[in-house]
XYZ file of C-alpha atoms in Angstrom:
96
model
C 0.000 0.000 0.000
C 1.191 3.486 -0.750
C 0.530 6.756 1.037
C 1.787 10.116 -0.093
C 2.304 12.979 2.328
C 1.572 10.932 5.455
C 2.281 7.752 7.379
C -0.876 7.008 9.327
C -1.487 3.440 10.519
C -3.948 1.134 8.754
C -5.759 -2.101 9.600
C -5.971 -4.613 6.748
C -8.564 -7.369 6.296
C -8.978 -9.891 3.454
C -11.719 -12.206 2.230
C -12.628 -14.510 -0.648
C -16.093 -12.910 -0.832
C -17.171 -9.249 -0.959
C -19.633 -9.991 1.866
C -16.956 -11.606 4.061
C -16.151 -12.990 6.460
C -13.037 -10.816 6.544
C -9.871 -11.940 8.322
C -7.684 -9.394 10.094
C -4.156 -9.489 8.642
C -2.605 -6.420 10.293
C -3.974 -4.143 13.025
C -2.880 -0.509 13.143
C 0.214 -1.166 11.023
C 2.378 1.903 10.577
C 2.272 2.612 6.870
C 4.940 5.075 5.940
C 8.300 3.533 5.120
C 9.765 6.405 3.126
C 10.567 6.058 -0.570
C 11.489 9.713 -0.687
C 10.530 12.918 1.126
C 6.868 12.629 0.077
C 6.013 9.036 -0.773
C 5.735 6.123 1.639
C 4.600 2.515 1.633
C 3.979 -0.539 3.808
C 3.967 -4.245 3.048
C 1.326 -6.659 4.290
C 1.779 -10.430 3.997
C -1.311 -12.664 3.932
C 0.625 -15.359 5.773
C 0.929 -13.084 8.831
C -2.823 -13.509 9.296
C -2.792 -17.237 8.592
C -4.347 -16.749 5.154
C -3.168 -18.375 1.914
C -5.677 -16.823 -0.519
C -7.685 -13.626 -0.766
C -9.702 -11.878 -3.417
C -10.965 -8.786 -1.585
C -8.986 -6.386 0.583
C -10.485 -3.959 3.098
C -8.232 -1.226 4.456
C -9.402 0.819 7.438
C -7.863 3.866 9.037
C -5.923 2.783 12.106
C -5.669 6.120 13.886
C -7.156 6.670 17.309
C -9.596 9.549 17.660
C -8.985 12.241 18.511
C -5.778 11.891 16.595
C -2.620 12.082 18.736
C -0.675 15.207 17.876
C -3.875 17.181 17.336
C -3.576 17.228 13.533
C -6.204 18.938 11.423
C -6.470 16.004 8.994
C -7.325 12.612 10.429
C -7.359 9.384 8.482
C -4.993 7.420 6.296
C -4.271 8.893 2.879
C -4.235 5.686 0.886
C -3.100 6.268 -2.689
C -2.676 2.755 -4.118
C -2.660 -0.945 -3.341
C -0.394 -3.324 -5.236
C -0.753 -7.126 -5.221
C 2.488 -9.074 -5.565
C 2.579 -12.783 -6.311
C -1.069 -12.771 -7.396
C -2.577 -15.670 -9.336
C -5.919 -16.078 -11.075
C -5.536 -19.863 -11.390
C -8.642 -21.716 -10.323
C -10.911 -18.697 -10.346
C -14.110 -19.138 -12.342
C -14.368 -15.377 -12.759
C -11.149 -13.402 -13.412
C -10.041 -10.953 -10.748
C -10.781 -7.373 -11.796
């Protein structure tokens, strides 16, 4: 996952169905390893949540409210999600 301008924590869930059930993979993971002065990222591994397959990803803001540091903008600024090592083998309907 990529965030520009910030490094707020996120909680990540995955599922094989859009209706769930969703499995928690990471809770309040700091997402802001710096690529440069502006851009940041964080990696999430399905195996860390005991999951071997997923089709749907739900990312939630992991900040506590009110936000520590009294910032004027609360919430993760998620810019992109990238799947690595993805396979569509065995799916009756291709992943979109």
